[in-house]
Short mmCIF file of C-alpha atoms in Angstrom, two decimals:
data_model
loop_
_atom_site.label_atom_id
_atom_site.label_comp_id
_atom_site.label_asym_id
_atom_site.label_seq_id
_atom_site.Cartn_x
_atom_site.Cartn_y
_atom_site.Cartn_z
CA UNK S 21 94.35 77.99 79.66
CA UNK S 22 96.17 75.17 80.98
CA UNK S 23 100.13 75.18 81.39
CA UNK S 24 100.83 73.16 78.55
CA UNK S 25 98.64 75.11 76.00
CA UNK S 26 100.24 78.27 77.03
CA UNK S 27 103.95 76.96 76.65
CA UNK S 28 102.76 75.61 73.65
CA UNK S 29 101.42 78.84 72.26
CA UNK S 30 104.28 80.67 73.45
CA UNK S 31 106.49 78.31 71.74
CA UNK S 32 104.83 78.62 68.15
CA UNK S 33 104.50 82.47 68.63
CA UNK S 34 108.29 82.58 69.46
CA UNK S 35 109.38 80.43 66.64
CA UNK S 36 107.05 82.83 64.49
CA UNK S 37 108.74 85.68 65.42
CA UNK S 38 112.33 84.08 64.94
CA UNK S 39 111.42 83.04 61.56
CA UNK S 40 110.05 86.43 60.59
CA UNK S 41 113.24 87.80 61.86
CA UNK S 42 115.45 85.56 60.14
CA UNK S 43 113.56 86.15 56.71
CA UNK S 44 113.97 89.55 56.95
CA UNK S 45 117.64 89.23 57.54
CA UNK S 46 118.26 87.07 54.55
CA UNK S 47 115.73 89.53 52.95
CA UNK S 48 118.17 92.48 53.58
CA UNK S 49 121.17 90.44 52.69
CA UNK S 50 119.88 88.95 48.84
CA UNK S 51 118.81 92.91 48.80
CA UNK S 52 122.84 93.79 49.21
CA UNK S 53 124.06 90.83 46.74
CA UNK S 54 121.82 92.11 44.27
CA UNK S 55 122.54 95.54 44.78
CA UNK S 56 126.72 94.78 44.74
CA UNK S 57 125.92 92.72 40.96
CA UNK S 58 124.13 95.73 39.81
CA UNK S 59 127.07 97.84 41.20
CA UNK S 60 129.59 95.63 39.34
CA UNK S 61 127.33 95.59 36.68
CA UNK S 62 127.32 99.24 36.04
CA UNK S 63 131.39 99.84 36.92
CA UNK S 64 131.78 97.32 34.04
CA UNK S 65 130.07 99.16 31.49
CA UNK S 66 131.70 102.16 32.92
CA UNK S 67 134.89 100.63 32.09
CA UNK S 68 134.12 99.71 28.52
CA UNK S 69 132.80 103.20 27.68
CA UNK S 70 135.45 104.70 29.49
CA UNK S 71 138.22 102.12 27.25
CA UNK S 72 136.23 103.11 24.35
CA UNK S 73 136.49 106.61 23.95
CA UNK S 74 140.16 106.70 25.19
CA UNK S 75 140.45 104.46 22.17
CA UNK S 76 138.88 106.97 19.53
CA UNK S 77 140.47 109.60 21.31
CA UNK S 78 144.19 107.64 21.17
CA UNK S 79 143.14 106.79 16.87
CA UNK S 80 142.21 110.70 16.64
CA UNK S 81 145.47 111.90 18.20
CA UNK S 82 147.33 109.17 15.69
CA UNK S 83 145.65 110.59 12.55
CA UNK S 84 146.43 114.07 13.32
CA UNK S 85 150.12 113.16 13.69
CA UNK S 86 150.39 111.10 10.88
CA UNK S 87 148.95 114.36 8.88
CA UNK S 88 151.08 116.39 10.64
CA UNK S 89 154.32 114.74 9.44
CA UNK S 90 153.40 113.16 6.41
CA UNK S 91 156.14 111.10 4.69
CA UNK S 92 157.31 109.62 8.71
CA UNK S 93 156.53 106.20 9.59
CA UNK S 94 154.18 105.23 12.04
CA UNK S 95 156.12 103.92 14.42
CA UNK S 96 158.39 107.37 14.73
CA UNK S 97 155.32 109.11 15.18
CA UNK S 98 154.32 107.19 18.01
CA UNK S 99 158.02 106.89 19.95
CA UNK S 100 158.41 110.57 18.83
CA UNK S 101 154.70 111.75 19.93
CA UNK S 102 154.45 109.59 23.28
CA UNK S 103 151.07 108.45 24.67
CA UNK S 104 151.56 110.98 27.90
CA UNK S 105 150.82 113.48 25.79
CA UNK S 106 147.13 113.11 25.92
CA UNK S 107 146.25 110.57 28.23
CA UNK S 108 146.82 112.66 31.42
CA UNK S 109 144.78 112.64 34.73
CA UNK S 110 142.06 115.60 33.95
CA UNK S 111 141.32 113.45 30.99
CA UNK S 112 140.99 110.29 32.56
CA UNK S 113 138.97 111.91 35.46
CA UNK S 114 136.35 113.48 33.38
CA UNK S 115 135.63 110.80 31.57
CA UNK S 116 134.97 108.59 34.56
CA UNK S 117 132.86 111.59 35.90
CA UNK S 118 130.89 111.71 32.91
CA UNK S 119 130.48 107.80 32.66
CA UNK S 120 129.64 107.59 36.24
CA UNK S 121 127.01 110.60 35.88
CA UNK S 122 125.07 108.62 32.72
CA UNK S 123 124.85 105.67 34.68
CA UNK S 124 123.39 107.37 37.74
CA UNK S 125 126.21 106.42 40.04
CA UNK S 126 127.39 108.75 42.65
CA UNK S 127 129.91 107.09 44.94
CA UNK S 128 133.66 108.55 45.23
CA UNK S 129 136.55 106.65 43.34
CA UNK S 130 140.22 106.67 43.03
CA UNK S 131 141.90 105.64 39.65
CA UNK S 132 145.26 104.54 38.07
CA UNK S 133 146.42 104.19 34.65
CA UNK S 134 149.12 101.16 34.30
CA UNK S 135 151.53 101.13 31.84
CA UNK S 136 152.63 97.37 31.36
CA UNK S 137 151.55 96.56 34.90
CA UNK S 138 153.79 99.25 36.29
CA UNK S 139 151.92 102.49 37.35
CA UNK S 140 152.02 105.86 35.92
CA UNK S 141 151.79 109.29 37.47
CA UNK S 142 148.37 109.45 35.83
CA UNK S 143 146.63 108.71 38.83
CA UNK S 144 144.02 110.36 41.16
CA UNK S 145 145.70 112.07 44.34
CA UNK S 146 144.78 110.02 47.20
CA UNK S 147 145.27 106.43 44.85
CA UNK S 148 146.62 103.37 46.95
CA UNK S 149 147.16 100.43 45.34
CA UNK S 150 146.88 98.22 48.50
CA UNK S 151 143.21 99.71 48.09
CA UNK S 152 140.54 97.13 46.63
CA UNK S 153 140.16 97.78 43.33
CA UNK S 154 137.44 96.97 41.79
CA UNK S 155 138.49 95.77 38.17
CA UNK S 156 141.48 96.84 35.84
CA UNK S 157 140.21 97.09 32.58
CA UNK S 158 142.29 97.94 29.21
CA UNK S 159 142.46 101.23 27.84
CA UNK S 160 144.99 101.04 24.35
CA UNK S 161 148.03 98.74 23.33
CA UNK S 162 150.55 101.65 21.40
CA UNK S 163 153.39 99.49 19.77
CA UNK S 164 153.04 96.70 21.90
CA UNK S 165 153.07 99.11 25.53
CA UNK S 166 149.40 98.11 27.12
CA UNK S 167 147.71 100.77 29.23
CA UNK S 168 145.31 99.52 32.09
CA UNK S 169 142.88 101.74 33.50
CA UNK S 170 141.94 100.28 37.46
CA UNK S 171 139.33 101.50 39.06
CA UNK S 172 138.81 101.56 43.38
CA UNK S 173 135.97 102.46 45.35
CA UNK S 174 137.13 103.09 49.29
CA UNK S 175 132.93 104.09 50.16
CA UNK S 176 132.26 101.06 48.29
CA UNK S 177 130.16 99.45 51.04
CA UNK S 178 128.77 102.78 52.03
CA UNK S 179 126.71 103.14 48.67
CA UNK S 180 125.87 99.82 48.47
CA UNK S 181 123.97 100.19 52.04
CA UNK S 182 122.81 103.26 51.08
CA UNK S 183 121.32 102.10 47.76
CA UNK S 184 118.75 100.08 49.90
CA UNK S 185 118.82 102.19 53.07
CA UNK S 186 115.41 103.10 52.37
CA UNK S 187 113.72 99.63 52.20
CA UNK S 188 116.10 98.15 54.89
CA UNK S 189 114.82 101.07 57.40
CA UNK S 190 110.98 99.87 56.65
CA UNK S 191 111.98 96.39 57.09
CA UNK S 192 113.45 97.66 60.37
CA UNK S 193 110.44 99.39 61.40
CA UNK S 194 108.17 96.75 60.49
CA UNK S 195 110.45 93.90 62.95
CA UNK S 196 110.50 96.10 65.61
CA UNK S 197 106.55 96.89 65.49
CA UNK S 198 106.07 93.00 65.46
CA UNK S 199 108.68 92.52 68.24
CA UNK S 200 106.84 94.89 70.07
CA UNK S 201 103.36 93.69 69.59
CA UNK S 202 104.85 90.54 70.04
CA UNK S 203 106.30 91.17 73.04
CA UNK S 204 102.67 93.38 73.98
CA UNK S 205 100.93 90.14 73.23
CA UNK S 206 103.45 87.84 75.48
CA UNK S 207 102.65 90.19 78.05
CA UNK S 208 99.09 89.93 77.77
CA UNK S 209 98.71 86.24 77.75
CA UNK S 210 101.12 86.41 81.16
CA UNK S 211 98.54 88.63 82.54
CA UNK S 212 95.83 87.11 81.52
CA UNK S 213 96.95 83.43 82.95
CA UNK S 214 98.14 85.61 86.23
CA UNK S 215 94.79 87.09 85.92
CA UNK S 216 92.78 83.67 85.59
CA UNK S 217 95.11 81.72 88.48
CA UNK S 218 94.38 84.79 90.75
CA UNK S 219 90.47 84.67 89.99
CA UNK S 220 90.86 80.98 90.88
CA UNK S 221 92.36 81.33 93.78
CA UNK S 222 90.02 84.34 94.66
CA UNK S 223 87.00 82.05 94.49
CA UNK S 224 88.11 79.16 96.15
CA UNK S 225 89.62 81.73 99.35
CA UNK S 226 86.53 83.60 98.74
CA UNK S 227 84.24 79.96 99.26
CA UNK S 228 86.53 78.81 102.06
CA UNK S 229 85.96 82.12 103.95
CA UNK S 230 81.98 81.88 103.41
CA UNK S 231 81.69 77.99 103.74
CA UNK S 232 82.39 78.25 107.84
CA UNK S 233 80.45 80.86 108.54
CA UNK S 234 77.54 79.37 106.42
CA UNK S 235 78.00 76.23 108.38
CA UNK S 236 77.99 77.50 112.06
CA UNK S 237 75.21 79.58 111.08
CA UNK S 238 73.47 76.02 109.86
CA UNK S 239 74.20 74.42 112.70
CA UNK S 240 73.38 76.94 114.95
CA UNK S 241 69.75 77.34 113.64
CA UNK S 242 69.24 72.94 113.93
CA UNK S 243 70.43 73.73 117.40
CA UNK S 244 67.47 76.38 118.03
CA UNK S 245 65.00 74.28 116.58
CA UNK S 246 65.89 71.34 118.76
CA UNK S 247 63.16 71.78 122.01
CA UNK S 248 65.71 70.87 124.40
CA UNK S 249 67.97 73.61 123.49
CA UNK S 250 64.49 76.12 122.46
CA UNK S 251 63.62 75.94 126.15
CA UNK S 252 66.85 77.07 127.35
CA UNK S 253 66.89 80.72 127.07
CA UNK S 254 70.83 81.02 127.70
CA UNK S 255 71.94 78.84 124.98
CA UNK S 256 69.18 80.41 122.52
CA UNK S 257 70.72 83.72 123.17
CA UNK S 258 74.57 82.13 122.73
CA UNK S 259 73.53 80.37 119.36
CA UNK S 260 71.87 83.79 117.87
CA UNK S 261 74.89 85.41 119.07
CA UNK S 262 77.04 82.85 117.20
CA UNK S 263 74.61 83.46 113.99
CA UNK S 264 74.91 87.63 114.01
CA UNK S 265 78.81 87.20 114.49
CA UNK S 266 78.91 84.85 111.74
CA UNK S 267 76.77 87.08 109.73
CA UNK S 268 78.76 89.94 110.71
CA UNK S 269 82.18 88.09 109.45
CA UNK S 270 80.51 87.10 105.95
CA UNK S 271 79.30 91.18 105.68
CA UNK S 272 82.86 92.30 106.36
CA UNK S 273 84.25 89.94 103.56
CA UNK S 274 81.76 91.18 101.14
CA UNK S 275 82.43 95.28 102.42
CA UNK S 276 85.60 95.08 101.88
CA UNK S 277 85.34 93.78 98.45
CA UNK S 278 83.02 96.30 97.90
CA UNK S 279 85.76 99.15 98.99
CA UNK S 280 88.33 97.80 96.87
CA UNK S 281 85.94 98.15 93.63
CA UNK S 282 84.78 101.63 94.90
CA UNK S 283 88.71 102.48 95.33
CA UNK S 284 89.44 101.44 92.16
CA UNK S 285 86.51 103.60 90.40
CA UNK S 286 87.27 106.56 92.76
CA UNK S 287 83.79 106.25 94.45
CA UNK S 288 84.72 105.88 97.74
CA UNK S 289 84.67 109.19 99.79
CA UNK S 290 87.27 109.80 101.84
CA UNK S 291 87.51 112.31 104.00
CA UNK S 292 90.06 113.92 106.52
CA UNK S 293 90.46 115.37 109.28
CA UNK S 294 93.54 116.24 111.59
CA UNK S 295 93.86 113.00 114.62
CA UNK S 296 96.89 112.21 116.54
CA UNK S 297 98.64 108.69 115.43
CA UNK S 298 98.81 107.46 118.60
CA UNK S 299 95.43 107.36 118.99
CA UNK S 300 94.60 105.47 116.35
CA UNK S 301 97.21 102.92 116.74
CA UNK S 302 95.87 102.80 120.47
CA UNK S 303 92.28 102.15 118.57
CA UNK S 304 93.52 99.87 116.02
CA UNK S 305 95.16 97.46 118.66
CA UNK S 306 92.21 97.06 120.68
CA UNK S 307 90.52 95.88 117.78
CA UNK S 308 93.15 92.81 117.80
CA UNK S 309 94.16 92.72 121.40
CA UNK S 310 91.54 89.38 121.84
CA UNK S 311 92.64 87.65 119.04
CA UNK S 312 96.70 88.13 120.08
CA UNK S 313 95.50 87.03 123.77
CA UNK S 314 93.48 84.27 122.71
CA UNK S 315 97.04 82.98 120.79
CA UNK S 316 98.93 83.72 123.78
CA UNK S 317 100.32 86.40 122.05
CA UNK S 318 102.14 89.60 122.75
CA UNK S 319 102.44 93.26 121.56
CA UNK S 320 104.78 95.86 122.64
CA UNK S 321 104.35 99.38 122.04
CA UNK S 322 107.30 101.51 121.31
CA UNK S 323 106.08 104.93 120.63
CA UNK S 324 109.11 107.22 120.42
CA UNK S 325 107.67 109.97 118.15
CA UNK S 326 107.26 113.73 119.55
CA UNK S 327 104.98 114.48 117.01
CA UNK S 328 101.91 113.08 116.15
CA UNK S 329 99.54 115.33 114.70
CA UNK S 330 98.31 114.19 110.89
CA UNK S 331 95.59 114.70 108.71
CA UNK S 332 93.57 111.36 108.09
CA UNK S 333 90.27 109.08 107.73
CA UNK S 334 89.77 107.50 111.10
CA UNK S 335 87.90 105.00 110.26
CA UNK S 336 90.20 103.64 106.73
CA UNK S 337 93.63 104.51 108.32
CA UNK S 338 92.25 102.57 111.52
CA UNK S 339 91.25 99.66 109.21
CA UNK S 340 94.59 100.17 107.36
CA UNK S 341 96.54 99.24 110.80
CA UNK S 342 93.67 96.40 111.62
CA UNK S 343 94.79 94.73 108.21
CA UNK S 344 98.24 95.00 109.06
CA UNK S 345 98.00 93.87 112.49
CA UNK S 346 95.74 90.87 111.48
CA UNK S 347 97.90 90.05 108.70
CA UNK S 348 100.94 90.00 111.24
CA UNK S 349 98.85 87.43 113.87
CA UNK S 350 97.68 84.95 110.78
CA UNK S 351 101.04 84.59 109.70
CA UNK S 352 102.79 83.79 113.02
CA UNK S 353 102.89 80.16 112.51
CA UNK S 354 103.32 80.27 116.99
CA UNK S 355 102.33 82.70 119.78
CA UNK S 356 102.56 86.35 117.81
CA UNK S 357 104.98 88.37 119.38
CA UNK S 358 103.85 91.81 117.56
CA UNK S 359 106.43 95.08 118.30
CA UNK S 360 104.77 98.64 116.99
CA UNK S 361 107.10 101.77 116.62
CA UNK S 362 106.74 105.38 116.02
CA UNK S 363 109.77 107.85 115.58
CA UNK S 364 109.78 111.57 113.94
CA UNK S 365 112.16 111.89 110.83
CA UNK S 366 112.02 115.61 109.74
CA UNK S 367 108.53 116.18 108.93
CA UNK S 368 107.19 112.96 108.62
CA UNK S 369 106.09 110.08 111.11
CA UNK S 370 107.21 106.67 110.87
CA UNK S 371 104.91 103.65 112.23
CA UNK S 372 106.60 100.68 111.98
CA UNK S 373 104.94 96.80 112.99
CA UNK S 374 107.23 94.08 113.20
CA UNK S 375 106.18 90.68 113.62
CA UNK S 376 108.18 87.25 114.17
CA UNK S 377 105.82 85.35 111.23
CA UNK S 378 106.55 83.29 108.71
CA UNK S 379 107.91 85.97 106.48
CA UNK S 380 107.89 86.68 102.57
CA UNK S 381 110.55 85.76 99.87
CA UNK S 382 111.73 88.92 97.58
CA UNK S 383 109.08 88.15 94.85
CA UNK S 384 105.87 87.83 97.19
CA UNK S 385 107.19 91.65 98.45
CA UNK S 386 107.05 92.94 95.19
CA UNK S 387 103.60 91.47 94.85
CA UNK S 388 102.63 91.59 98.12
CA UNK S 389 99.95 94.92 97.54
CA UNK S 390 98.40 93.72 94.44
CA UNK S 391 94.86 92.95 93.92
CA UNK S 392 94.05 89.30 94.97
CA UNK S 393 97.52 88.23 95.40
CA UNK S 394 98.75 85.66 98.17
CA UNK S 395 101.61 83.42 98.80
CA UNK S 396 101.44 80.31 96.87
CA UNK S 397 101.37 77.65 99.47
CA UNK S 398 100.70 74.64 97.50
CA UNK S 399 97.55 72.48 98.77
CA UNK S 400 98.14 74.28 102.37
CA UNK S 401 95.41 76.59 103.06
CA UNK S 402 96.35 77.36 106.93
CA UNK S 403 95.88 80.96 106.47
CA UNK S 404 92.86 82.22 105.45
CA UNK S 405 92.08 85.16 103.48
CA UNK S 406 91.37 86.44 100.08
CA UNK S 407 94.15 88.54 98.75
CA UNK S 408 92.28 91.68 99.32
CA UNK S 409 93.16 93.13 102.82
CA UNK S 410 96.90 94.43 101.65
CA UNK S 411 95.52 95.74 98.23
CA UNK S 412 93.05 97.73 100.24
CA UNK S 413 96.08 98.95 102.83
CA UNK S 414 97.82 100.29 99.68
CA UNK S 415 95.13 102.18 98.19
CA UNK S 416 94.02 103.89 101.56
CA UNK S 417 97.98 104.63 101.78
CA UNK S 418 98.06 106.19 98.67
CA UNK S 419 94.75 108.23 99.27
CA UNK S 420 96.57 109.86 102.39
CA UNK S 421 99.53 110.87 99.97
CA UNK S 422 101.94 108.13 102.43
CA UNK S 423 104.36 105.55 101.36
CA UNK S 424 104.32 101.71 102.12
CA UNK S 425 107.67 99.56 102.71
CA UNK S 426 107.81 95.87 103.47
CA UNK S 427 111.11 94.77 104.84
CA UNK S 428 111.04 90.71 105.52
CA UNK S 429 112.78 87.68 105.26
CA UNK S 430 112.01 84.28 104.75
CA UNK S 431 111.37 82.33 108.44
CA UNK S 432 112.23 85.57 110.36
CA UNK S 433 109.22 88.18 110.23
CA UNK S 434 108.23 91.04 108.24
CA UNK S 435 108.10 95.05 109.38
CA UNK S 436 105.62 97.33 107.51
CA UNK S 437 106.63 100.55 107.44
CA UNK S 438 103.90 103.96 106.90
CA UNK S 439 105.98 106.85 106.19
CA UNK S 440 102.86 109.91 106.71
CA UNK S 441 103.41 113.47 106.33
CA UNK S 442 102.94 115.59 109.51
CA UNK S 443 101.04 119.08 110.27
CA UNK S 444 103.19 121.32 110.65
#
């Protein structure tokens, strides 16, 4: 997948997502809106009902006064029989209760009765008219006094969330198990394009480390065949040295593929035995010693440690050192100048090789042990290699139950440091 298709398909799955996310929100909030008209919906019906009976009850109070003191006009009865009388707050309260109960509304309210826009001390206890109040409705006019009933609702907003608390959660759910796979996904392509520039770059390193050999070899068996150089034992034997070395070099790239596919599938047996660290190192350098003279190179050893004994592969922790060591003369863009130190810290040995390379920025060292990874270096390939040897390092490391550090800087070296457990 080239760049441009992936930024492209990024971009679309992105503003998928968004739009999802943005539906759902206005989802959620037409959900409220239409849950706050239903609300006022229902507290207005309340209201009538509740004006309604306090109505009948008001005309039934009237009649049985009027019966009461027959042969008194209507207007004494109502100045001498005032309104207080019966609508008081357990009244008002229970009917609200019982209005609020048909219409399958529990949320907590506060109420007021009004008495010409002035209130009354028919009221609920914990009544604030600064409150928002949802409506004021009218209960009865009694010779020309009007009485307002006004309703509040302080958990207002409360209910209303928690009338669609249900769906909202599921909408939730649902967004966050598309974020998720969307981010999953994301993550996959990433991989995946990682994956596909690292195979890319694995097979061109991969050719470029086979194409030399291949060629000497080529050349080396036209020279053979040419009589001059046939008769001449000397050159015969320096031309099928060139070919085995070459061959040798081209079996070394394909073993230590080989290892890191058996490491990976737990196939490759390992196993230890107690050898002093100095040793090894000792063994390990003379495997590079050539190749660091041959650059004009130097290496100093520093071994400080006391202790040395540990239990280990010879032959992988050997190559582990090799790789290191090889790693630190390829990358030395002049004359290597390669430093190797041991020291004791409690019960553990440190081995620590310190170049004066090229060095690594702060993302290659995160990277630096994966499978296949190298440096980019544009259309340079001066260093040769196929992304394998520090992948390998790491895995061997691990086997050994020992940690791996890379401490570098960009134009001014690297250090590895092996921190290995000791017998005690």
């Amino acid at each position: 997948m080239n760049r441009t298709r992936f930024r492209l398909l990024v971009f679309f799955m992105s503003l998928s997502l968004i739009g999802i996310i943005l539906v759902q929100l206005y989802w959620v909030n037409l959900s409220l809106k239409n849950s706050e008209d239903q609300f006022a919906y229902q507290i207005h019906k309340i209201l009538i009902q509740v004006s309604e009976r306090v109505k009948t009850h008001s005309e039934d109070k009237l009649a049985q006064l009027k019966k009461a003191n027959v042969g008194l006009d209507e207007s004494e009865i109502q100045k001498k029989d005032s309104v207080d009388l019966w609508l008081t707050k357990d009244f008002i309260d229970g009917l609200i209760v019982e209005e609020l109960e048909k219409e399958h509304v529990d949320v907590d309210f506060e109420f007021a009765v009004y008495k010409n826009q002035q209130p009354t001390d028919i009221k609920s206890d914990n009544f604030k008219h600064i409150e928002y109040n949802y409506e004021d409705y009218p209960l009865i006019d009694v010779d020309g006094t009007r009485f307002a009933l006004i309703l509040s609702f302080p958990k207002k907003e409360v209910f209303l969330f928690r009338s669609i608390l249900n769906i909202t959660l599921l909408s939730i759910i649902f967004t966050m198990i598309i974020i998720i796979a969307y981010v999953s996904a994301l993550n996959q392509l990433i991989k995946q394009k990682q994956i596909s520039e690292i195979k890319t770059d694995f097979i061109n390193n991969m050719t470029h480390e086979f194409k030399t050999p291949i060629a000497t070899i080529n050349l080396a068996l036209d020279a053979i065949k040419n009589p001059k150089i046939f008769s001449d034992s000397e050159k015969v034997q320096r031309y099928l040295q060139m070919i085995r070395d070459e061959n040798k070099r081209m079996h070394a790239q394909v073993e230590n593929v080989l290892q890191i596919s058996k490491l990976d599938k737990r196939e490759l047996d390992i196993t230890k035995d107690q050898a002093d660290i100095h040793d090894v190192v000792e063994e390990a350098i003379e495997h590079v010693h050539l190749i660091i003279e041959a650059r004009e190179g130097v290496l100093t050893r520093h071994f400080d440690a006391q202790r040395t004994t540990a239990l280990l592969n010879d032959v992988h922790f050997t190559n582990v050192l090799v790789n290191i060591l090889d790693n630190a003369i390829k990358y030395s863009p002049d004359e290597p100048v390669i430093d190797i130190y041991t020291e004791n810290v409690k019960d553990f040995i440190l081995i620590k090789i310190k170049d004066n390379g090229m060095g690594m920025s702060k993302v290659t060292q995160k990277r630096i042990f994966e499978k296949f990874y190298r440096e980019p270096t544009g259309d340079i390939h001066n260093v040769k290699g196929h992304g394998l040897g520090l992948a390998y390092v790491k895995r061997i490391i691990e086997d050994h139950n020992c940690h791996i550090y890379v401490e570098s800087e960009k134009g001014k070296g690297s250090t590895f440091i092996i921190k290995m457990p000791l017998i005690n």
